XYZ file of C-alpha atoms in Angstrom:
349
model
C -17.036 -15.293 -6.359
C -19.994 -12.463 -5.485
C -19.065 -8.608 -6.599
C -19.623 -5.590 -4.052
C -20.373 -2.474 -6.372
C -17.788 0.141 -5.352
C -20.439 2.419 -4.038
C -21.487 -0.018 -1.674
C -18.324 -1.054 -0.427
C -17.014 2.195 0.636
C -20.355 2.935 2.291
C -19.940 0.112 4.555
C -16.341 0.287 4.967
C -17.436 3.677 6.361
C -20.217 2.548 8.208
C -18.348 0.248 10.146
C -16.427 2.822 10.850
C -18.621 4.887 12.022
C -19.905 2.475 14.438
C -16.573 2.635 16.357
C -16.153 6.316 16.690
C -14.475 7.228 13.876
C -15.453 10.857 12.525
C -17.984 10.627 9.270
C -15.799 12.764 7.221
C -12.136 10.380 8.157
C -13.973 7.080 8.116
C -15.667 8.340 4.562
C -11.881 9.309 3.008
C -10.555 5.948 4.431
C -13.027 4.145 2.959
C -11.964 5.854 -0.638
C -8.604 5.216 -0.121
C -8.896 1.187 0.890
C -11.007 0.414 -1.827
C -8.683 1.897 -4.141
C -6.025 -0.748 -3.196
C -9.389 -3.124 -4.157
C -9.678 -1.680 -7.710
C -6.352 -1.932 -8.585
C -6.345 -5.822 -8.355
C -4.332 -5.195 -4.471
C -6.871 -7.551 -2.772
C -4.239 -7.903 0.501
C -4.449 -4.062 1.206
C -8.592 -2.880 0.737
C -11.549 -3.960 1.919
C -9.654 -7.186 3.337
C -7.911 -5.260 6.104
C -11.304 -3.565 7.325
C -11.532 -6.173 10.342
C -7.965 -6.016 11.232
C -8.273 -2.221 11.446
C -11.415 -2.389 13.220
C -9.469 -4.791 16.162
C -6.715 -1.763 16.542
C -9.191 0.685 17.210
C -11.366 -1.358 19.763
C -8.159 -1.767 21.268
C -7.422 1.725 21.570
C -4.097 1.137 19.415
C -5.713 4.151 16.624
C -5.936 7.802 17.714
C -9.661 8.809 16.198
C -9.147 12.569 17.106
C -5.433 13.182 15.654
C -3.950 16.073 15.102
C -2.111 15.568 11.260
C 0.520 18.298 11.345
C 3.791 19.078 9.822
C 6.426 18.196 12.725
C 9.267 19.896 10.601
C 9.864 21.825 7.535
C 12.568 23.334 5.321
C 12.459 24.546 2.250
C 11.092 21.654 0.101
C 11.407 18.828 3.104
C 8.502 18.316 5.419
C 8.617 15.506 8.409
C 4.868 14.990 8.988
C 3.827 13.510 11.913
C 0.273 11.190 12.109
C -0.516 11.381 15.488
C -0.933 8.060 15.426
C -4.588 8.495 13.227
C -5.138 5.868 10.754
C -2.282 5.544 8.088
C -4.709 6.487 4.753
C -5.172 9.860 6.345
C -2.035 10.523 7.307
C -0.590 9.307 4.113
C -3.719 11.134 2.283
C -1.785 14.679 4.315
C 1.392 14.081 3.139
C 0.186 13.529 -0.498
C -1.372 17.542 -0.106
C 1.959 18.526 0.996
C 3.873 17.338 -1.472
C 1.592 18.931 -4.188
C 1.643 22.350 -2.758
C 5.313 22.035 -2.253
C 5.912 20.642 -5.772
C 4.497 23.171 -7.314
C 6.466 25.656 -5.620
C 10.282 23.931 -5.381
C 9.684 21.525 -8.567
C 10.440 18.643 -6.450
C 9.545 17.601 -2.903
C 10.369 15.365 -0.367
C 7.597 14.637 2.443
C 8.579 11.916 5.177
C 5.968 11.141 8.019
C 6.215 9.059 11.073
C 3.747 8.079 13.894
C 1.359 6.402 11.046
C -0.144 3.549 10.029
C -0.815 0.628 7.752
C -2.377 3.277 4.660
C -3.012 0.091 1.894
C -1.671 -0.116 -1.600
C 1.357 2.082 -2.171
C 0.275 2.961 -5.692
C -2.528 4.576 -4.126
C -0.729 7.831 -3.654
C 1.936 8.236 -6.335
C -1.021 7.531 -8.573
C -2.583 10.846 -6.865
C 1.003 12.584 -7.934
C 0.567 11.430 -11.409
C -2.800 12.206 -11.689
C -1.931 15.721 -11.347
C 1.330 15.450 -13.806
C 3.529 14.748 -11.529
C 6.055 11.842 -10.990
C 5.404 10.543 -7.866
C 8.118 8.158 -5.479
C 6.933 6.250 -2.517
C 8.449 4.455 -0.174
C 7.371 2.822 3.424
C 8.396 0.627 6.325
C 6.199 -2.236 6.570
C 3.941 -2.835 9.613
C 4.940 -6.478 10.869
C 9.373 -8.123 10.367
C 8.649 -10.762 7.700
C 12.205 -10.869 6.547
C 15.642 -11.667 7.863
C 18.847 -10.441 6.695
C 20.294 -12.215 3.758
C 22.129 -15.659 5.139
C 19.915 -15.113 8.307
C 17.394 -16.078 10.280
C 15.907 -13.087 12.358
C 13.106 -11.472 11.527
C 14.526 -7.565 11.176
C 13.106 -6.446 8.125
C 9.368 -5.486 6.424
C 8.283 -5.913 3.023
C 9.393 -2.348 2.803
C 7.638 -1.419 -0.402
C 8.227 1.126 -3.004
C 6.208 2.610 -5.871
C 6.982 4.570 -8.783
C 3.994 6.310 -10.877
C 5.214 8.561 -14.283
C 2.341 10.363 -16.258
C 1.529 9.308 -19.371
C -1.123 11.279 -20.379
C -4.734 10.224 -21.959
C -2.698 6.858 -21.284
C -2.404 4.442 -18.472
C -0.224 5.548 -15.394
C 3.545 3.945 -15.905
C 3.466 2.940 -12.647
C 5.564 0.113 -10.843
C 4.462 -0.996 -7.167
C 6.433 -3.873 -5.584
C 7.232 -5.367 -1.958
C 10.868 -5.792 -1.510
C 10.028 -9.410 -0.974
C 9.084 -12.039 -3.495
C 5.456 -11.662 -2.293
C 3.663 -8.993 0.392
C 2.591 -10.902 3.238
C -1.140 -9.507 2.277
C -0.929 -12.006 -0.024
C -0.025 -14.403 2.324
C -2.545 -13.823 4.767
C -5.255 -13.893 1.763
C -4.329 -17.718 1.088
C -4.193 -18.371 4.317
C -8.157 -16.704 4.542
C -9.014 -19.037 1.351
C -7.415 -22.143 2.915
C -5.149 -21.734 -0.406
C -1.154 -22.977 -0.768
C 1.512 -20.437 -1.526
C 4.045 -20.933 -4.044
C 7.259 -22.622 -2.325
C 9.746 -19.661 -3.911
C 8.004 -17.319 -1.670
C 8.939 -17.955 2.143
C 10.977 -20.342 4.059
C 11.430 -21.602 7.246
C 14.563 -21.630 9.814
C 15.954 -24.372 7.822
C 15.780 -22.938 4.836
C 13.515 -25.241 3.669
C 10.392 -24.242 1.717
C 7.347 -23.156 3.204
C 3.799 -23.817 1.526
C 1.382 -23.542 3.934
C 0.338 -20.285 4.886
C -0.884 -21.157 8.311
C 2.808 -21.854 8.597
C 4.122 -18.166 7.902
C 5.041 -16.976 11.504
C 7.636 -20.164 11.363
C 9.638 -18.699 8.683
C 10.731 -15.774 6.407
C 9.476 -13.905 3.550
C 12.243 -14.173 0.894
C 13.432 -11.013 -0.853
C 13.332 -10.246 -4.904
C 16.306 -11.110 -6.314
C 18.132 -12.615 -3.638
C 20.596 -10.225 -1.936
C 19.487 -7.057 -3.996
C 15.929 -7.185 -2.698
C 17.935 -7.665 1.299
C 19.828 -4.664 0.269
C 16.543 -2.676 -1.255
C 14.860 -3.461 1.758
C 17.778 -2.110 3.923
C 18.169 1.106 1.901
C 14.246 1.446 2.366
C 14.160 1.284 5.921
C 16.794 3.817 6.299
C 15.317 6.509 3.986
C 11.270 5.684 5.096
C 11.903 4.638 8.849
C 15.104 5.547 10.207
C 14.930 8.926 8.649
C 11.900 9.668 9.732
C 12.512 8.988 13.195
C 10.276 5.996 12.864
C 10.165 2.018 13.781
C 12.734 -0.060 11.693
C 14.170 -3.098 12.508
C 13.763 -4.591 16.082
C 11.666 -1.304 16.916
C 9.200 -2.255 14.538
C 5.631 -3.512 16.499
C 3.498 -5.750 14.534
C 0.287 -4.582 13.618
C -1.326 -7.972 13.277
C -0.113 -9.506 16.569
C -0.306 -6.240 18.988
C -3.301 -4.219 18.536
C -2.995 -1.585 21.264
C 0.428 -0.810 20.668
C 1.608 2.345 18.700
C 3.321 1.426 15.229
C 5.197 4.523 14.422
C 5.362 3.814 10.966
C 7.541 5.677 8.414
C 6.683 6.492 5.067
C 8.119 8.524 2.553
C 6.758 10.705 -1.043
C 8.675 12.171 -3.538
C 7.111 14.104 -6.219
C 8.949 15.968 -9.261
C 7.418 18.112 -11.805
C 8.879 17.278 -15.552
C 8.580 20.803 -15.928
C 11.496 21.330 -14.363
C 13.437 19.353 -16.712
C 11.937 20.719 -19.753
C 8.039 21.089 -21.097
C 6.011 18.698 -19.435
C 3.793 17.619 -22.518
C 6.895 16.443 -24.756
C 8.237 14.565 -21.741
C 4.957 12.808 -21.851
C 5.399 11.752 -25.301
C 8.457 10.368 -24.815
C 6.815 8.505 -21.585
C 4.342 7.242 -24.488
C 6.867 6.537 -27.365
C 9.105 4.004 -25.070
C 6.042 2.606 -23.954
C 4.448 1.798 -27.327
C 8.198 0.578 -28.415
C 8.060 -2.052 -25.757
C 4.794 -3.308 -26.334
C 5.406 -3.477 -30.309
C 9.498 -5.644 -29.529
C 9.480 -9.074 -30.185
C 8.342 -11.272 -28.229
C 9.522 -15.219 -27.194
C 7.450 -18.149 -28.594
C 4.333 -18.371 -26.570
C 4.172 -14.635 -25.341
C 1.118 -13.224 -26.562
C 1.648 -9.276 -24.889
C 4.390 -7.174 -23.803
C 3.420 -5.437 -20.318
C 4.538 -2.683 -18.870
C 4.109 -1.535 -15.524
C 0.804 0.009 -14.283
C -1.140 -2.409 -17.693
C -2.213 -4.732 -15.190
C -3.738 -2.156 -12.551
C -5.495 -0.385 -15.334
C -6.740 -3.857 -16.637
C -8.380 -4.211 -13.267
C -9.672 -0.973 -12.949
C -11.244 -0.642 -15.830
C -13.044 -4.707 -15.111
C -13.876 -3.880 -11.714
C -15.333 -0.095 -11.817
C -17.599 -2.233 -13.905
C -18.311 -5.536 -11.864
C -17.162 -4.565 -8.436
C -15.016 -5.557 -5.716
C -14.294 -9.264 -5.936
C -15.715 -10.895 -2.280
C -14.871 -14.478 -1.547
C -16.678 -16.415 0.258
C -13.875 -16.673 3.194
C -13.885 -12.360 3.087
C -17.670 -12.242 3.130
C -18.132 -14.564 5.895
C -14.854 -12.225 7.797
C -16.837 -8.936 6.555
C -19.906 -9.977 7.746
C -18.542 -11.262 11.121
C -17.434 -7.648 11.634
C -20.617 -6.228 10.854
C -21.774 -8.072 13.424
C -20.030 -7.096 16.180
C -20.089 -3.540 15.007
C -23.944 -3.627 14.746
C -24.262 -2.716 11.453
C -26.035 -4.458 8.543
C -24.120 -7.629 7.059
C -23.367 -7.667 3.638
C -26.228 -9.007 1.219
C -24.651 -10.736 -1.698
């Protein structure tokens, strides 16, 4: 395994780009964005989808000149709508609308619609937190890799959600999941590394377990906890997509199989500010005192640590603002293939 320093990788991220039309100052602020799905250990959503995003534009399925604007608005709603413009800057938009709007209603609610794939979810309630906020996302997922519980059709996204709370001087408390056992980023990474997947995380018609990767578009991702993850997803689609006036269900076009089509995708932030609910430094506190009581519980025989949610993302940030971006040999020779046919310099690692 080489490392890319992060300076490096956004400037080619960028420069790629760049070398199919898309304005310095966007294709510099995507860049940012993707490889901050990279640092937080989301290897699926950074860097990795630089090629596939590179195919969507060639094919004319990305608007490079879009016009970002708030569709709707009402009191502390707004319905943005991407023009169709690459997902990290329309979600990046609806992120600075939901600060301004926090800070004057306490608590916001900013749905957009005519996006795209934007990487990592914890990318932007991180940005919430960051600034003391609690921040709620939710999204519908660019490709059906689920069926209904008990079914067989393909109707339903990894819909994912994220959570971040402020902690302070601490790490973020911040939870990030798929509504399905695994996000099919993580498929398609095995699948780039010639690597199995475990057999609890998709099956096939059948209902038989599926462990080859290469196999994926013969079966269906399988939710988190059976039919509450189905339901999750559901409830997701409705308040992201369907509210939003965005692709859910059988409307939803995927990304990786139709490259010149328009995705519509729906996502959806929520910010509050603690403030409202008393002062915002002894909420904190409290934030810090559950956290330190559940890392200092008792633990089963052979657990060494008690997690919480957002340790493991500020474990990898930490190792990798250090050492890099983690490049495989199957993403280098991918990222380097691009390069190529963008006519910009390969990657020298």
């Amino acid at each position: 395994m080489k490392y890319l320093p992060i300076d490096k990788a956004e400037e080619f991220i960028a420069t790629a780009l760049q070398a199919n039309q898309v304005p310095a100052a966007d294709a510099k602020r995507v860049a940012q964005l993707m490889i901050q799905s990279d640092m937080v250990g989301a290897d699926g959503h950074g860097i990795f989808r630089l090629p596939a995003y590179i195919k969507r534009i060639r094919a004319g399925g990305i608007n490079l000149n879009p016009n970002i604007r708030i569709e709707r608005e009402q009191g502390a709603t707004a319905l943005i709508n991407g023009d169709n413009a690459l997902g990290h800057l329309v979600m990046n938009r609806a992120v600075e609308v939901a600060i301004e709007k926090v800070k004057q209603h306490s608590v916001c609610w900013v749905g957009s619609h005519f996006g795209n794939h934007s990487g990592a979810a914890s990318v932007y309630v991180r940005k919430l937190a960051e600034q003391g906020y609690i921040g709620i996302y939710m999204a519908v997922g660019n490709a059906n890799h689920m069926a209904p519980w008990g079914g067989i059709d393909l109707l339903l996204s990894t819909n994912p959600i994220a959570i971040a709370v402020p902690a302070g001087d601490h790490p973020t408390v911040l939870l990030d999941i798929a509504t399905t056992v695994a996000a099919y980023g993580k498929v398609k990474v095995a699948a780039q590394k010639g690597e199995s997947i475990p057999d609890t995380w998709m099956i096939d018609k059948k209902g038989q377990p599926i462990t080859d990767p290469q196999k994926s578009s013969e079966g269906s991702l399988l939710p988190i906890g059976g039919y509450k993850g189905y339901g999750l997803a559901v409830m997701i689609g409705l308040l992201a997509g369907t509210l939003n006036n965005a692709a859910v269900g059988k409307d939803t076009i995927d990304f990786n199989a139709h490259h010149d089509l328009i995705t519509n995708t729906g996502q959806t932030i929520i910010a509050v500010d603690p403030n409202a609910f008393g002062d915002r430094e002894q909420f904190v506190q409290r934030v810090i005192t559950l956290v330190n009581d559940l890392k200092a519980s008792s633990k089963l025989p052979g657990v060494n640590q008690i997690r919480v949610p957002g340790d493991g993302a500020a474990k990898v940030m930490a190792e990798r603002s250090k050492q890099g971006i983690p490049i495989s040999p199957e993403l280098k020779e991918a990222l380097n293939q691009c390069a190529k046919e963008c006519g910009i310099s390969v990657l020298d690692l």
